[in-house]
Short mmCIF file of C-alpha atoms and ligand atoms in Angstrom, two decimals:
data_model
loop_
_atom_site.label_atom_id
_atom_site.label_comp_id
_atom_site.label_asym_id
_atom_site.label_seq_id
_atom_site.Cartn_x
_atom_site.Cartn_y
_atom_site.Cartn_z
CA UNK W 1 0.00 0.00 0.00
CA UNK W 2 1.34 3.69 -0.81
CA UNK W 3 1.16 5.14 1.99
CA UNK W 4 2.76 8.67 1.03
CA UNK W 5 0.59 11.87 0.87
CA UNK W 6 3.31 13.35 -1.09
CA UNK W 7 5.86 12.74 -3.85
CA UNK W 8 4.10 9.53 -5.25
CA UNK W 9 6.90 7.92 -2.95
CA UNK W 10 5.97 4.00 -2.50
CA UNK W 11 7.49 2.11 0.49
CA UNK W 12 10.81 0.75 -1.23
CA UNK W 13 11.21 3.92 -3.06
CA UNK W 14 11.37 5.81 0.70
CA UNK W 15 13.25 2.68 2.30
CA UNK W 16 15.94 3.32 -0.49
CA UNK W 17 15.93 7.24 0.37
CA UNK W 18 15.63 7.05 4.12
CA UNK W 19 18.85 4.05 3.53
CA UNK W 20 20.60 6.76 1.35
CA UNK W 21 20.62 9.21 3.72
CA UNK W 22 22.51 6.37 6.46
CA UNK W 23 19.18 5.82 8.72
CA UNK W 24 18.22 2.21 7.64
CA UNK W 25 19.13 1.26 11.13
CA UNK W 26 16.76 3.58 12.77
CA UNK W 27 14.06 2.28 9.84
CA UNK W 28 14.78 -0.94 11.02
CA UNK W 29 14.15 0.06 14.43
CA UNK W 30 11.06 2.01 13.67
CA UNK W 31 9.21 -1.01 11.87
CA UNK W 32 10.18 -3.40 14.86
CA UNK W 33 8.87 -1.19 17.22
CA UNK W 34 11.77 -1.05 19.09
CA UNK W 35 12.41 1.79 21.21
CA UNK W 36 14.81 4.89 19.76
CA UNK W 37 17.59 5.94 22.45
CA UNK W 38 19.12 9.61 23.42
CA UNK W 39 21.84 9.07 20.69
CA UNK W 40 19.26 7.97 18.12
CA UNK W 41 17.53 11.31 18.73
CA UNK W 42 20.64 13.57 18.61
CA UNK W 43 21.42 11.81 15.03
CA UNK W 44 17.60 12.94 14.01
CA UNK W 45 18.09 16.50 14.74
CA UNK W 46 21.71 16.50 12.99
CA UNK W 47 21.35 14.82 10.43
CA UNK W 48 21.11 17.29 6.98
CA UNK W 49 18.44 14.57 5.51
CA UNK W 50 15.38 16.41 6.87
CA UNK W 51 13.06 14.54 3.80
CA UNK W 52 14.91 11.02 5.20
CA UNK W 53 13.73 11.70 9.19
CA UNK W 54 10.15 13.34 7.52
CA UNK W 55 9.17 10.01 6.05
CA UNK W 56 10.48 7.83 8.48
CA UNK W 57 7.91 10.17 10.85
CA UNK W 58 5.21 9.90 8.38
CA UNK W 59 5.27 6.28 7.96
CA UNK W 60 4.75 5.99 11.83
CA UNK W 61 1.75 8.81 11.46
CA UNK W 62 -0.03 7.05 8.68
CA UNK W 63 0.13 3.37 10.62
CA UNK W 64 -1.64 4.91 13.60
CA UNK W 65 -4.26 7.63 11.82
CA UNK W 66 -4.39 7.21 8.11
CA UNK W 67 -4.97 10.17 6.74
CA UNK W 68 -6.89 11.56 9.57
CA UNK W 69 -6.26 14.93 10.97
CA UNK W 70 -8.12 16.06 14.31
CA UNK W 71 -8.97 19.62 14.84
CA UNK W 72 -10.94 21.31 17.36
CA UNK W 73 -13.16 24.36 17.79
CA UNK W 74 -11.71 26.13 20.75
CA UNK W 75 -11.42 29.38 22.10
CA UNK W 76 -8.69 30.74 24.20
CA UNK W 77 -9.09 32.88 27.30
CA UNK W 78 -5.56 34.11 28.72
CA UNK W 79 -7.79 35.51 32.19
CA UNK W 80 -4.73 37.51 33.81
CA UNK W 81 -1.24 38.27 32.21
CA UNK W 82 0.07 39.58 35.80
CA UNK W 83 2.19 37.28 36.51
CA UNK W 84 5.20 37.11 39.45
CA UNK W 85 7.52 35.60 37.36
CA UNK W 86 9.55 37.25 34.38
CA UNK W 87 11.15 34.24 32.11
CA UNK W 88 13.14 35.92 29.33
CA UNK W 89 10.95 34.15 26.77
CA UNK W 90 7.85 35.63 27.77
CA UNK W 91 5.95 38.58 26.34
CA UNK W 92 2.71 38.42 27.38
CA UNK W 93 3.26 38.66 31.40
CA UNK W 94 3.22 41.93 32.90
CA UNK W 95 3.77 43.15 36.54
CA UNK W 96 0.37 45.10 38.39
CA UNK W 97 0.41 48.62 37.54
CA UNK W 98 1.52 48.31 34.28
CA UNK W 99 -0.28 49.90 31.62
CA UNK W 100 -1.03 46.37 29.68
CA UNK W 101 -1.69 44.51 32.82
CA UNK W 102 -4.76 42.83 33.08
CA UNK W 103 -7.35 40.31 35.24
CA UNK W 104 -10.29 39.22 34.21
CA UNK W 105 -12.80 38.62 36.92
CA UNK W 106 -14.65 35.33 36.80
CA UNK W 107 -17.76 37.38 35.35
CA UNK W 108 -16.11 38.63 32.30
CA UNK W 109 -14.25 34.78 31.98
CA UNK W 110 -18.08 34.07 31.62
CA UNK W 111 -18.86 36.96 29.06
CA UNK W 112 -16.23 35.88 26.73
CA UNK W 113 -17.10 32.42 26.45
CA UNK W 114 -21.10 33.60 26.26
CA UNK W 115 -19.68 36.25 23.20
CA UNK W 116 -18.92 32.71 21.16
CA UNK W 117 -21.73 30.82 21.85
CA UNK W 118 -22.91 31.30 18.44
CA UNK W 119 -20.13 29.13 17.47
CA UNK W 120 -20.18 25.12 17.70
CA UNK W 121 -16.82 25.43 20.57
CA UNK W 122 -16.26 22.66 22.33
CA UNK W 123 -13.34 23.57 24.34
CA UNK W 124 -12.30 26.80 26.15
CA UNK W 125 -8.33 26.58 26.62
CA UNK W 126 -7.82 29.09 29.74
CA UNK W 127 -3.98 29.67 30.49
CA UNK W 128 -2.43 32.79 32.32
CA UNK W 129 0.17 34.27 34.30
CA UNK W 130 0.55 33.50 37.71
CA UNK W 131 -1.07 36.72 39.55
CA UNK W 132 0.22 37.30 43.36
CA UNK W 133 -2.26 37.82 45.24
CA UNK W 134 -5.85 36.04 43.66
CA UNK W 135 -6.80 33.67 46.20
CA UNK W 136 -7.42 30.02 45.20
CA UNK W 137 -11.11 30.25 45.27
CA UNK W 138 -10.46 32.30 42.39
CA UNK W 139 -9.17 29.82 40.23
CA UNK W 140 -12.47 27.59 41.02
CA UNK W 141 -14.36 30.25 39.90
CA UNK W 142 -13.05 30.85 36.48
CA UNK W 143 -13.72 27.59 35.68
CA UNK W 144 -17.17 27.53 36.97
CA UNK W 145 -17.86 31.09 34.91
CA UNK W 146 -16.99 29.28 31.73
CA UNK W 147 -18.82 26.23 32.92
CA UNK W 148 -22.02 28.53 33.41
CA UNK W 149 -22.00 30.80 29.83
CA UNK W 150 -21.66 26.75 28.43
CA UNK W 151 -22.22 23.97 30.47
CA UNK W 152 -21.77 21.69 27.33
CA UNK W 153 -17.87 23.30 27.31
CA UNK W 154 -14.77 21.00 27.75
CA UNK W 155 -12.77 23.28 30.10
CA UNK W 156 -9.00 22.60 29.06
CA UNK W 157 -7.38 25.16 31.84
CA UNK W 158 -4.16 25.47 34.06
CA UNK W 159 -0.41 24.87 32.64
CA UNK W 160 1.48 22.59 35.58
CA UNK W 161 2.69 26.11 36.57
CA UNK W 162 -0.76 27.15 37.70
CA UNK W 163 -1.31 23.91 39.22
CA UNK W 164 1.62 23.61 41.41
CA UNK W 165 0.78 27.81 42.41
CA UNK W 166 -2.97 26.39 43.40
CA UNK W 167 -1.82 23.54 45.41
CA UNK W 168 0.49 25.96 47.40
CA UNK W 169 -1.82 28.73 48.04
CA UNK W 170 -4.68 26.51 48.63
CA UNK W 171 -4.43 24.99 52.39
CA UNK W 172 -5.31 21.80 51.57
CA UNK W 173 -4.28 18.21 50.49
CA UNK W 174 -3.81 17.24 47.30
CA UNK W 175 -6.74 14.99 46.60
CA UNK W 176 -8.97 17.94 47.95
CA UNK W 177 -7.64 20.37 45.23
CA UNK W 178 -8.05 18.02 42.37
CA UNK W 179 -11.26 16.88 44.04
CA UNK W 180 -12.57 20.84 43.47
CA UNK W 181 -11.20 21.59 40.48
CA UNK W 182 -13.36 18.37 39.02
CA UNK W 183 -16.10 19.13 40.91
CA UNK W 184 -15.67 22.94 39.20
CA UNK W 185 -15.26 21.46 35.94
CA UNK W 186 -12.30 21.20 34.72
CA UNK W 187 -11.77 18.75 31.96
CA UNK W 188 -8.06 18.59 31.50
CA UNK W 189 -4.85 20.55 31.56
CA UNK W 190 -2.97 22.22 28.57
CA UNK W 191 0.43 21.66 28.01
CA UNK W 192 2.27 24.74 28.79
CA UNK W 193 5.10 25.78 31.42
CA UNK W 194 7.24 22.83 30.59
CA UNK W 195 9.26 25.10 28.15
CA UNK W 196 13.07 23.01 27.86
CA UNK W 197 12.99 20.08 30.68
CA UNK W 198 17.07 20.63 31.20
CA UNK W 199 18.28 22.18 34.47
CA UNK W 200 20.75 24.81 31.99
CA UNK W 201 17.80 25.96 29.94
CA UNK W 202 15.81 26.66 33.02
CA UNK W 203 19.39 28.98 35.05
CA UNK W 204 19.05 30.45 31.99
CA UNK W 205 15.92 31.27 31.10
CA UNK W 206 13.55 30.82 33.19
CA UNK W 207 15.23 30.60 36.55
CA UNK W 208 12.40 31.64 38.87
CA UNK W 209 9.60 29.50 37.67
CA UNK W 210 9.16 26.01 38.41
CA UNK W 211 12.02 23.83 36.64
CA UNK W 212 12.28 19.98 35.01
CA UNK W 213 11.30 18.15 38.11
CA UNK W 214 9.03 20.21 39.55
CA UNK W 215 6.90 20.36 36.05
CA UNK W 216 7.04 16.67 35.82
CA UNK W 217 6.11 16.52 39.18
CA UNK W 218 3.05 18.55 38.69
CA UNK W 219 2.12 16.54 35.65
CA UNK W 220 2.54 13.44 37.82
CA UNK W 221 -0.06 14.44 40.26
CA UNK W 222 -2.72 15.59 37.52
CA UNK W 223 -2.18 12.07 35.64
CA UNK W 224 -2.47 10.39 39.19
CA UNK W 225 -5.75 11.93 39.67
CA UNK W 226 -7.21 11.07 36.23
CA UNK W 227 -6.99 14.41 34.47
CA UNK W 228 -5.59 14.19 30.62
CA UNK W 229 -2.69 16.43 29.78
CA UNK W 230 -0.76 17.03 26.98
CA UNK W 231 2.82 17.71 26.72
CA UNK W 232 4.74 20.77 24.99
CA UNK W 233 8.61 22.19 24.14
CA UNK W 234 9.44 25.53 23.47
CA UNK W 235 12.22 25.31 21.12
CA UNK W 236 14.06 28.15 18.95
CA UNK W 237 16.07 29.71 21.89
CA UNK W 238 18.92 28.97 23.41
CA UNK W 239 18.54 24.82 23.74
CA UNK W 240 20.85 22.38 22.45
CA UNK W 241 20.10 19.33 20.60
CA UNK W 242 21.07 17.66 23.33
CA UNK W 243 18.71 19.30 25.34
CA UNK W 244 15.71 19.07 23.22
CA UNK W 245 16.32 15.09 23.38
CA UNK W 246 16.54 14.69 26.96
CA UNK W 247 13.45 16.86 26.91
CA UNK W 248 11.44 14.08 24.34
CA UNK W 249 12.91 11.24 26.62
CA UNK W 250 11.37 12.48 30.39
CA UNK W 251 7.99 13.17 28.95
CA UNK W 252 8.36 9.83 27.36
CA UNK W 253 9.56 8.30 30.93
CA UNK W 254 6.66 9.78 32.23
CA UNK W 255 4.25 8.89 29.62
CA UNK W 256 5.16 5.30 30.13
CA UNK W 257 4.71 5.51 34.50
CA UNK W 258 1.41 7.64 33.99
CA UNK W 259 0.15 7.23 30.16
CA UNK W 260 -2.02 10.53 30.54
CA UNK W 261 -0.57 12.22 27.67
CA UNK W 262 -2.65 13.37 24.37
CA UNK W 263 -0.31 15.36 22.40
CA UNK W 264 2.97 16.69 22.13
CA UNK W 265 3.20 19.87 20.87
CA UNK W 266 6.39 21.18 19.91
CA UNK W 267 5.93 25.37 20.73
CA UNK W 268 8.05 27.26 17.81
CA UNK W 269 9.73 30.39 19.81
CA UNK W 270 8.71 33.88 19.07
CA UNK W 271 11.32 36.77 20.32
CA UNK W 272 9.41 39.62 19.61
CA UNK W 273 8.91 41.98 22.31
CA UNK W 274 10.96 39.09 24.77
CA UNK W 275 14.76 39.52 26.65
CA UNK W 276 15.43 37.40 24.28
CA UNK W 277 14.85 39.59 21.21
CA UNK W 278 17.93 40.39 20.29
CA UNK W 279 19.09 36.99 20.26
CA UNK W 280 17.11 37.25 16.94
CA UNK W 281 15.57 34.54 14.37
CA UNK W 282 12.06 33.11 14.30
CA UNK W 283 12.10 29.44 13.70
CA UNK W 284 12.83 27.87 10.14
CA UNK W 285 10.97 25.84 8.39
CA UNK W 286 13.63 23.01 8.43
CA UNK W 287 13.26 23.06 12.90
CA UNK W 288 9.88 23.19 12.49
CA UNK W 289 9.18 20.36 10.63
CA UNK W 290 12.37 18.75 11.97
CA UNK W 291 11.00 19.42 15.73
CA UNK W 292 7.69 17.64 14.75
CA UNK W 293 8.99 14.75 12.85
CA UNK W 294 11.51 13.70 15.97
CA UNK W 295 9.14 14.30 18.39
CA UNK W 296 6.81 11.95 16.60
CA UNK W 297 9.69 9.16 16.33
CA UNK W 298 10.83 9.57 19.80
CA UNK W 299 7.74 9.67 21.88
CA UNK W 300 6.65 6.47 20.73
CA UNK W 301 3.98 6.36 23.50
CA UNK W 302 1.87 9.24 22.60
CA UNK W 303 -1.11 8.70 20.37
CA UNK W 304 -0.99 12.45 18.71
CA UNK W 305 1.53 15.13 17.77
CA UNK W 306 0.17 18.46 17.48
CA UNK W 307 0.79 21.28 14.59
CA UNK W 308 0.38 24.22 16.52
CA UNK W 309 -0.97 26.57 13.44
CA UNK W 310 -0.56 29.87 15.70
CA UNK W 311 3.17 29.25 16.65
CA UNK W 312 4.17 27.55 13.50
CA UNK W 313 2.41 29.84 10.90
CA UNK W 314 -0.13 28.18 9.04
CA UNK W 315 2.14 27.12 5.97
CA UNK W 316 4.33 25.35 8.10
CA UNK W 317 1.73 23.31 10.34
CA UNK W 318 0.24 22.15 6.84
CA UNK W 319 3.54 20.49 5.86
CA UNK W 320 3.78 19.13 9.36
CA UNK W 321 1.01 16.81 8.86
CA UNK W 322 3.33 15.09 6.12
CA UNK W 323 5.74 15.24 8.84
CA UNK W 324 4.35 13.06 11.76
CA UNK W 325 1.67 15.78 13.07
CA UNK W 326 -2.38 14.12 13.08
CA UNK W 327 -3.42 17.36 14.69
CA UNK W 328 -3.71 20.89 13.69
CA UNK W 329 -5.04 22.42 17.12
CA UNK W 330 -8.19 24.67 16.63
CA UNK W 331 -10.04 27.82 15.72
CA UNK W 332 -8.41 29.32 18.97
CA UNK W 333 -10.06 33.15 18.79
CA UNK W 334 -8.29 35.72 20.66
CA UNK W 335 -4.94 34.25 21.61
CA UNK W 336 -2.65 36.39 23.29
CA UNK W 337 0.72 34.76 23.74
CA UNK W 338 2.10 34.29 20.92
CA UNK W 339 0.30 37.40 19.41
CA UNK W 340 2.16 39.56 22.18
CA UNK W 341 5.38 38.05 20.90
CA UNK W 342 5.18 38.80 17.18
CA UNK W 343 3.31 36.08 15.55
CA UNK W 344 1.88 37.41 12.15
CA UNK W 345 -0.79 34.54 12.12
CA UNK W 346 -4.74 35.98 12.25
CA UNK W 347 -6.30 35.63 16.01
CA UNK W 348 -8.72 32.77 14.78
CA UNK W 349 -9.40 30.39 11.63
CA UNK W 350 -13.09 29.01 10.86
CA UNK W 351 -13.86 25.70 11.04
CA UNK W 352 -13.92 25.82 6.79
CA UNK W 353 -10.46 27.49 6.74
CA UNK W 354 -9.09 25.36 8.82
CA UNK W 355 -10.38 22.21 7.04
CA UNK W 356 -8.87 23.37 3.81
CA UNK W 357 -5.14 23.43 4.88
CA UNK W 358 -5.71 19.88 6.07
CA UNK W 359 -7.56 19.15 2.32
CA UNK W 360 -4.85 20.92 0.27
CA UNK W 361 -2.32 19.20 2.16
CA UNK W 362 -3.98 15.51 0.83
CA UNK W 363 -5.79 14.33 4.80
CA UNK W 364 -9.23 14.21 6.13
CA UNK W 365 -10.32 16.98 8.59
CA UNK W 366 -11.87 15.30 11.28
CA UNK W 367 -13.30 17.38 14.19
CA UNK W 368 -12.36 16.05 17.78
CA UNK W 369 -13.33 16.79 21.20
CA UNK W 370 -10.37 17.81 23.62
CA UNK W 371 -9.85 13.79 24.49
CA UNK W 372 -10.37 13.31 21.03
CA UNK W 373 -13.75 11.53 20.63
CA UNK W 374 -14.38 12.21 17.20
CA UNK W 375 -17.50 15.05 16.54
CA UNK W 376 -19.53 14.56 13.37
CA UNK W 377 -16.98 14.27 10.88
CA UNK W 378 -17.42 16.83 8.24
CA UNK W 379 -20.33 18.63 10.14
CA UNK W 380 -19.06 22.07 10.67
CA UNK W 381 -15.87 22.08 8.10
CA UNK W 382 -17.66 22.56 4.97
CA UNK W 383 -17.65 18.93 3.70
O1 V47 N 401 3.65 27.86 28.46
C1 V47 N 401 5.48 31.68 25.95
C2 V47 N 401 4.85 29.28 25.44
C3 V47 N 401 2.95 28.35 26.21
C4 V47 N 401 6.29 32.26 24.04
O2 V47 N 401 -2.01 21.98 25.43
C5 V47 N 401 5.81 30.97 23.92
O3 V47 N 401 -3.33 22.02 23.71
C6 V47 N 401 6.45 30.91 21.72
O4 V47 N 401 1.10 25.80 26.11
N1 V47 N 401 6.95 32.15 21.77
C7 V47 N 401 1.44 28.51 26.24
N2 V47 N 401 5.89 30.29 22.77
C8 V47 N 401 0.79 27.87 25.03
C9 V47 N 401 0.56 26.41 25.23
C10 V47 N 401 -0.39 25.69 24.34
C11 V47 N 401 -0.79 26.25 23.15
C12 V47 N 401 -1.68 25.55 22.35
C13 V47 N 401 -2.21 24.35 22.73
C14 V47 N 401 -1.82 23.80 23.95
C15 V47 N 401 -2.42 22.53 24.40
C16 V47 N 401 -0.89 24.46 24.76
O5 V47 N 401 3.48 29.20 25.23
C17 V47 N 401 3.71 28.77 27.42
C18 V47 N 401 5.11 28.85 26.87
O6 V47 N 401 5.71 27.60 26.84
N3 V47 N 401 5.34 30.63 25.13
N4 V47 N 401 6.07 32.69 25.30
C19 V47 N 401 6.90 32.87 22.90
N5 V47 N 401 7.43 34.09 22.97
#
């Protein structure tokens, strides 16, 4: 069976290319299922044969989806960017008293997801920075506003970072947090904070936050207590290859003591407006699609690898999905992040727009729910 969305390649056509370029062992490998190691990882970020490690991606991509690829209609609420901490990456936090600082109170978290209920969303994604003094009640509350404009809504909400800053602040155990924030609603927990799991990365740039094991910690805990997660790496900075593999390997480590990972979701770095702005380029194409093929190949226990469309630009998430990636992320609607650090993508994509970069690119849109239960295939994308 062809299996190739591009190029008309058939399987000993790619064997012969992906042999060519001197990764028939890690072919071999990839067909037996056997398990790729650190140095196997360092050799697919170095090595110049970025169409060798793309198909070798693809053909795992294909074996578990097809030519499926899951999207979502979201929206994003970012409810506060005050935020205590000041990593060097960051744009979007600001201290109180600043003229951009914000906080939304629970009733306008409510208003915004009310403005969009003319729209089929399904999930509100609610990420922010971590404010100094807002009590933990008020975290409950946020969710429950979003839970009361739709109580239909899959509230994905609360990076590890956030987590770890409500179990602190909130005087009680453990099980009684996670206990509330169910019995609030939340659904699951984004993917954010994790940023470059290596103790160098995190002196560097993001010394005050949490770090590797304190993030992986965090994501412990919200696995432990039944809550789906997914997984992300910021990448475009100052991280080695090195780095970026040890990275892939803990959330694998993890993945295989808790297994309540949906999708990794390689974060492509904007400097705009960041400490780090002078330090210069936005991601290229080649890391982009490099960073989603190896994550695909390394994290062999992860059923998806997300194209994030804001972060990568929409051109490049489109040639992801021939790259390993099964998922395009969503509609989104006012995201602020990446926006605050350059990005030139739009603020949202329709359901139809969204469905014809996955078309063009030769897949099947298919619209998911956050755990990705499949949603009327075709319904809402213009099919
Ligand atoms: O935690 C911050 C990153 C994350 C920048 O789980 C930056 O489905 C690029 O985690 N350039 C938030 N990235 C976004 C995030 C996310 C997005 C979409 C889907 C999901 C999901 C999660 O953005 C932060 C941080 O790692 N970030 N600043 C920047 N200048």
């Amino acid at each position: 069976m062809n299996t190739f969305a591009y190029a008309h390649l058939d399987e000993s056509l790619a064997t012969k290319l992906i042999d060519r370029a001197g990764l028939g062992d890690l072919d071999r490998k990839v067909r037996n299922g056997e398990r790729l190691t650190f140095a196997d990882g360092v050799r697919l970020y170095e090595t110049p044969h970025l169409a060798a490690v793309g198909l070798l991606a693809h053909r795992v991509r294909v074996q578990r989806h097809g030519r499926k690829v899951f999207f979502n209609v979201n929206q994003h609420v970012n409810y506060t960017n005050i935020c205590i901490y000041s990593c060097k990456f960051c744009a979007f936090a600001a201290k109180e008293g600043e003229e951009r600082a914000y906080l939304m109170t629970p009733a306008i978290v409510e208003q915004k997801v009310r403005e969009q209920l003319h729209r089929p969303v399904t999930e509100v994604h609610m990420v922010a920075g971590i404010h100094p003094t807002m009590p933990y009640e008020y975290y409950l509350d946020v969710v429950r506003a979003a839970k009361r404009a739709r109580p239909d809504i899959h509230v994905k909400a609360f990076t590890m970072v956030e987590i770890e800053h409500m179990l602190n602040i909130s005087g009680k155990s453990e099980d009684e947090v996670f206990a509330d924030l169910r019995e609030a609603g939340l659904g699951s927990c984004p993917g954010g904070g994790a940023e470059v799991l290596t103790d160098r990365v995190h002196k560097a740039v993001f010394r005050d936050k949490m770090g590797p094991d304190r993030w992986l910690a965090a994501a412990r805990k919200v696995q432990r207590h039944g809550f789906k997660m997914n997984a992300t790496m910021l990448y475009g900075h100052i991280e080695r290859v090195e780095e970026r593999v040890q990275h892939l390997i803990r959330l694998r480590e993890l993945q295989d003591e808790c297994g309540g990972f949906m999708a990794y979701i390689p974060l492509a770095f904007w400097p705009y407006h960041t400490d780090l702005e002078n330090f210069g380029h936005v991601t290229t194409g080649f890391l982009d699609q490099r960073s989603i093929a190896v994550g695909r190949l390394m994290l062999d226990n992860f059923p998806h690898i997300k194209a994030y469309w804001i972060m990568l630009t929409q051109e490049s998430a489109q040639t992801a999905l021939s790259f390993g990636a099964n998922d395009i992320d969503g509609t989104v609607t006012e995201e602020k992040i990446t926006h605050d650090a350059g990005t030139t993508e739009p603020q949202a994509l329709n359901e139809a727009q969204i469905a014809h970069l996955i078309r063009e690119a030769g897949y099947e849109p298919v619209q998911r729910s956050t755990v990705y239960e499949e949603i009327g295939a075709g319904a809402s994308t213009g099919a």
